mmCIF file of C-alpha atoms in Angstrom:
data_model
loop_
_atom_site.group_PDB
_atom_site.id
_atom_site.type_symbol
_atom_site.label_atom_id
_atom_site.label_comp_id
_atom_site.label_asym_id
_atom_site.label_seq_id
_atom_site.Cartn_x
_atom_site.Cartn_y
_atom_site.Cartn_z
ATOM 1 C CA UNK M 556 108.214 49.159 -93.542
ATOM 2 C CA UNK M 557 106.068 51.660 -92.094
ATOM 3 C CA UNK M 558 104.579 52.323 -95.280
ATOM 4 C CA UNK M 559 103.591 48.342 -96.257
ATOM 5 C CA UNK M 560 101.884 48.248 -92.769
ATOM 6 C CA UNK M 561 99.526 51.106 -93.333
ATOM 7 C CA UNK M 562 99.041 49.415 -97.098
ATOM 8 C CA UNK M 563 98.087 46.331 -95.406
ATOM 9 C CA UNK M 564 95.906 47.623 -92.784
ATOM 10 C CA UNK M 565 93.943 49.598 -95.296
ATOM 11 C CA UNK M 566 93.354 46.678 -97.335
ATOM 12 C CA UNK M 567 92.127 44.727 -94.108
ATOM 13 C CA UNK M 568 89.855 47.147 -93.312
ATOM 14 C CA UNK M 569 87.952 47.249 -96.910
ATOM 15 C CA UNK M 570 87.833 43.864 -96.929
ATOM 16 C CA UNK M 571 85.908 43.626 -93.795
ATOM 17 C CA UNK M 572 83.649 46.391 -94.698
ATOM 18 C CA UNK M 573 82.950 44.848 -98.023
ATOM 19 C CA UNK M 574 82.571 41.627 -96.105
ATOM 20 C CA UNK M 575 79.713 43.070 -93.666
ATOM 21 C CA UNK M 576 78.180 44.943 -96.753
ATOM 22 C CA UNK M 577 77.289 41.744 -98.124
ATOM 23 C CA UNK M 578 76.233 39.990 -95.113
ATOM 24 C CA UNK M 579 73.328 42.746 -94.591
ATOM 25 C CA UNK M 580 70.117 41.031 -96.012
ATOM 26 C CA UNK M 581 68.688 42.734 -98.879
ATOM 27 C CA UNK M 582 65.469 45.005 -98.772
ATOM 28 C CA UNK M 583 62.372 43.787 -99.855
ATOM 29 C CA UNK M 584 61.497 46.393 -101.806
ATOM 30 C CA UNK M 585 64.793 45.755 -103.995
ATOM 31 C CA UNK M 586 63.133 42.460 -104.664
ATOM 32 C CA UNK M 587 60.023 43.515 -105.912
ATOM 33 C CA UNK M 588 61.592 46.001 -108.000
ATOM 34 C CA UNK M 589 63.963 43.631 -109.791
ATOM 35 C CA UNK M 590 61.204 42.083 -111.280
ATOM 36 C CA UNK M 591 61.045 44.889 -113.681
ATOM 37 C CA UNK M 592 64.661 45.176 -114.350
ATOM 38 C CA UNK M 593 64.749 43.163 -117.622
ATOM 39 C CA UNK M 594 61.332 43.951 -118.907
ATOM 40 C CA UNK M 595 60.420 47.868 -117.884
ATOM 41 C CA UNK M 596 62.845 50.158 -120.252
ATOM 42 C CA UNK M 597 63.576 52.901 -117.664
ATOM 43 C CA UNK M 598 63.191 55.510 -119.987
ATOM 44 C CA UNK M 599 60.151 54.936 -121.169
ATOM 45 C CA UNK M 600 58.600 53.147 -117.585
ATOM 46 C CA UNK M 601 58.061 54.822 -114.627
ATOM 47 C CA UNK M 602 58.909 52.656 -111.537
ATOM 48 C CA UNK M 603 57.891 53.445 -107.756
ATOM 49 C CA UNK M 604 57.852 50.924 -104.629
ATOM 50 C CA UNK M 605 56.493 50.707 -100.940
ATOM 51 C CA UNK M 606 57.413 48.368 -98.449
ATOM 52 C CA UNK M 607 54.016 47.428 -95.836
ATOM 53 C CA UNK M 608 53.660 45.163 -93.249
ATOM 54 C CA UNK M 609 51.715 42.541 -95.251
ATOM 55 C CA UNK M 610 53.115 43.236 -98.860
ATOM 56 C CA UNK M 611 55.426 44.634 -100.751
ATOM 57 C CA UNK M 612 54.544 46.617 -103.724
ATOM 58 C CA UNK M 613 56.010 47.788 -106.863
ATOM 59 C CA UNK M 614 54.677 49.664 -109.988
ATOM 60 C CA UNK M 615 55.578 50.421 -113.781
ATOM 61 C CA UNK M 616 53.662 53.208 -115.505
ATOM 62 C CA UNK M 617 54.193 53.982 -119.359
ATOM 63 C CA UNK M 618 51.250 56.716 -119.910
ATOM 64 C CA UNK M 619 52.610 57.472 -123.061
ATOM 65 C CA UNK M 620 51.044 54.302 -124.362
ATOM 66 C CA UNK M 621 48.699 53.883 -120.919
ATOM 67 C CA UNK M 622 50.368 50.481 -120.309
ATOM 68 C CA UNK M 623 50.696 50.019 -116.388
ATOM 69 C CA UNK M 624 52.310 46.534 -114.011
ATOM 70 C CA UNK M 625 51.494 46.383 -110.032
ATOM 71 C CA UNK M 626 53.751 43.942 -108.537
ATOM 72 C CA UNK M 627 52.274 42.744 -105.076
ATOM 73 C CA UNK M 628 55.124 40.417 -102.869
ATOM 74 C CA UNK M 629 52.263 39.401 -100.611
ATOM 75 C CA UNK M 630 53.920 38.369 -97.185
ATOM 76 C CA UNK M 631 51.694 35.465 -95.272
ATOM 77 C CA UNK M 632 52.681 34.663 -91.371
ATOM 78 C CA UNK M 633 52.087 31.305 -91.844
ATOM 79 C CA UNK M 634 53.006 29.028 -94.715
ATOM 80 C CA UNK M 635 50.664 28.956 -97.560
ATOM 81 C CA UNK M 636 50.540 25.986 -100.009
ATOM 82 C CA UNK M 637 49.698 25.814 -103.305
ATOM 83 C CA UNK M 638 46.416 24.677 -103.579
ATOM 84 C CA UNK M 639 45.410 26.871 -100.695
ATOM 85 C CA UNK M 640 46.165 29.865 -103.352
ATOM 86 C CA UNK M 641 42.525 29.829 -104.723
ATOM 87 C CA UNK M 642 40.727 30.073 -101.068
ATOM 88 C CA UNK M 643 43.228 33.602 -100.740
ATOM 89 C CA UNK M 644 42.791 34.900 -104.390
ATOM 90 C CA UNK M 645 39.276 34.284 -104.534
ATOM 91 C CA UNK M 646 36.679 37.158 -106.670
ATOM 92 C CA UNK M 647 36.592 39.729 -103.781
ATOM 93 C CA UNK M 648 40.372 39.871 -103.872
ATOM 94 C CA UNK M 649 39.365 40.765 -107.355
ATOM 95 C CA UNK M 650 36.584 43.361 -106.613
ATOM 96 C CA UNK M 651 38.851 44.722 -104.224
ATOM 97 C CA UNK M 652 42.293 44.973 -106.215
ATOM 98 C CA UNK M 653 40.275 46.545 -108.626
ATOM 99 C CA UNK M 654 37.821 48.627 -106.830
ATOM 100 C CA UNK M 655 38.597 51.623 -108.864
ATOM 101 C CA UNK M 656 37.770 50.616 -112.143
ATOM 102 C CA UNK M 657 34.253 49.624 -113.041
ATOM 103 C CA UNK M 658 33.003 46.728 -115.228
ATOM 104 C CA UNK M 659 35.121 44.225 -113.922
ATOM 105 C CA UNK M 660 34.724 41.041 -115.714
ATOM 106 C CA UNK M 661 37.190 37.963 -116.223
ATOM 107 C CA UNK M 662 37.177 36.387 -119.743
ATOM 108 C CA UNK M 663 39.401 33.616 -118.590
ATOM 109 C CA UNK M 664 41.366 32.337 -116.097
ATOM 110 C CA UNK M 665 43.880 29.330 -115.912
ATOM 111 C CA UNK M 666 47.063 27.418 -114.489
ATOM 112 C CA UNK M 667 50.031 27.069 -116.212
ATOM 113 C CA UNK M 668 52.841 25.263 -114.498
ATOM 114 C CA UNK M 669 53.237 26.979 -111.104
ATOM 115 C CA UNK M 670 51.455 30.102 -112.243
ATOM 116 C CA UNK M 671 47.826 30.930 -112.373
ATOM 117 C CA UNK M 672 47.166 33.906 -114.734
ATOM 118 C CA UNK M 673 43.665 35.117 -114.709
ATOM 119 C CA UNK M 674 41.989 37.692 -117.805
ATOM 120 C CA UNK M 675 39.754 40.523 -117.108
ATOM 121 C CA UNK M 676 38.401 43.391 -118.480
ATOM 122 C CA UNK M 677 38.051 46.280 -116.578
ATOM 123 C CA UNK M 678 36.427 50.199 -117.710
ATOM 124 C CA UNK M 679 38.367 53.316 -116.443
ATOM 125 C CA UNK M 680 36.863 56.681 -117.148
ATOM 126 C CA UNK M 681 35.165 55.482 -120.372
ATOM 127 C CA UNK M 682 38.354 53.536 -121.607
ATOM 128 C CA UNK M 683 38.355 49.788 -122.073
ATOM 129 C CA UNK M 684 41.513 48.125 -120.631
ATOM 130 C CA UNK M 685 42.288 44.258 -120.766
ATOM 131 C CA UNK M 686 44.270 43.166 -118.078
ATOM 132 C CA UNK M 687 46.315 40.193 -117.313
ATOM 133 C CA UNK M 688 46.569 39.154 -113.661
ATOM 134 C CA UNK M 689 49.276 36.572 -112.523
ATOM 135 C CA UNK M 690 49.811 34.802 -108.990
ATOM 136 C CA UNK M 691 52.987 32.753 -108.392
ATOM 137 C CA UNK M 692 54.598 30.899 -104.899
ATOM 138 C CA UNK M 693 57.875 32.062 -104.571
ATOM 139 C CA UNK M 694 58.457 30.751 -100.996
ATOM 140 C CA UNK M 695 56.219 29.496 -98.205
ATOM 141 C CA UNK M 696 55.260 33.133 -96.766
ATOM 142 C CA UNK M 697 55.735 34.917 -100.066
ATOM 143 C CA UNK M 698 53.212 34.941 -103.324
ATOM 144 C CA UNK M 699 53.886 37.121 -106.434
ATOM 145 C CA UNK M 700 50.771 39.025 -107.728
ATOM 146 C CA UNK M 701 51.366 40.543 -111.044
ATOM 147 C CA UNK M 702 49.186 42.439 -113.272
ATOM 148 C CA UNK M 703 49.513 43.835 -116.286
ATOM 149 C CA UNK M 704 47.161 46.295 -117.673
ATOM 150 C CA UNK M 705 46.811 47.910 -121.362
ATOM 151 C CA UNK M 706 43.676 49.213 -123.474
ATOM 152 C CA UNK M 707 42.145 46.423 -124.885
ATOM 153 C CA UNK M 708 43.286 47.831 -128.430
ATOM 154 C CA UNK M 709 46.671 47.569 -127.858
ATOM 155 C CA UNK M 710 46.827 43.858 -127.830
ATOM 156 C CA UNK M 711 50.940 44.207 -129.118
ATOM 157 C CA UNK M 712 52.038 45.585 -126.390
ATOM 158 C CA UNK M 713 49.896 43.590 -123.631
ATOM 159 C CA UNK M 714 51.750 40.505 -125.525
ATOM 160 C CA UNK M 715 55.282 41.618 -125.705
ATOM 161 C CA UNK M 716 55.329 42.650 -122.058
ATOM 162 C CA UNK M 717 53.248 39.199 -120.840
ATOM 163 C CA UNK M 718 56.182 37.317 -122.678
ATOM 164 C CA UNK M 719 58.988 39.258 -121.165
ATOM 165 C CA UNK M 720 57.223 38.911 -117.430
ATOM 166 C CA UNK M 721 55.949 35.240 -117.768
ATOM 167 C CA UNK M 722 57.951 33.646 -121.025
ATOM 168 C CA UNK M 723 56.338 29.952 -120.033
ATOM 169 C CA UNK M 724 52.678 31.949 -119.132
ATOM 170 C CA UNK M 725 51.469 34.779 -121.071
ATOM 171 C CA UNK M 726 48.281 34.326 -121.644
ATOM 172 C CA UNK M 727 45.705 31.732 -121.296
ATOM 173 C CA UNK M 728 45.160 29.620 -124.296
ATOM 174 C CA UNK M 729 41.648 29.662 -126.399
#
């Protein structure tokens, strides 16, 4: 008897700890980086993360074929709508998300369903790089900034990952 009463108090007690282990929210940061989950090959992609006050961050670096994603979860204290996206994400969000590159010029830029992707070109230590920079709601205080960022020779790759990332928004068309 003894014995079935200890049994069944043990069992109580892991329920209610697995109980309050899923009632803790999740961590930001776990967010950002699950983004990558399906699309980064973890032996091939370095990932890192950072939570901030005003964003979360994550990154993916392959240098073995220079291919690198920055994930920004951009927190807003107010709500932001959709068309008020363009007043936030405007060029010196550009100049400034890219401040450490040089030659920073967009070839295209457009809106595809709920996401707008925007093209550049960008110069980094002599090397051309074509990047592919996404923005996406994901809740009223919450945007998804994505880019995606290869040399501009390795078109294959810049495509492959673009369709994994954004299947219904890869690239602009024309």
């Amino acid at each position: 008897m003894i014995k079935r009463f200890v049994i069944l108090v043990v069992l109580l007690a892991g329920a209610l700890l697995v109980g309050r282990a899923q009632d803790k929210p999740s961590r930001e940061i776990y967010t950002a980086l699950s983004y990558g989950d399906s699309v980064f090959e973890p032996d091939q992609w370095l990932a890192s993360a950072r939570e901030e006050n005003g964003r979360t961050t994550a990154e993916w670096r392959d240098d073995s074929i220079s291919g690198l994603a920055y994930l920004g979860y951009i927190h807003f204290d107010n709500p932001i709508q959709p068309d008020q996206i363009p007043l936030v994400f405007t060029d010196d969000w550009f100049k400034a998300v890219f401040a450490n590159y040089q030659g920073l010029t967009e070839a295209s830029n457009c809106q595809l369903n709920d996401v707008t992707l925007h093209e550049f070109n960008v110069l980094q230590a002599g090397n051309r790089f074509s990047v592919r920079y996404w923005i996406k709601p994901v809740t009223e205080s919450r945007v998804l900034t994505l880019f995606l960022m290869f040399p501009n020779t390795d078109i294959k790759n810049m495509d492959t990952y673009a369709k994994k990332l954004f299947p219904d928004a890869p690239v602009c068309a024309g």
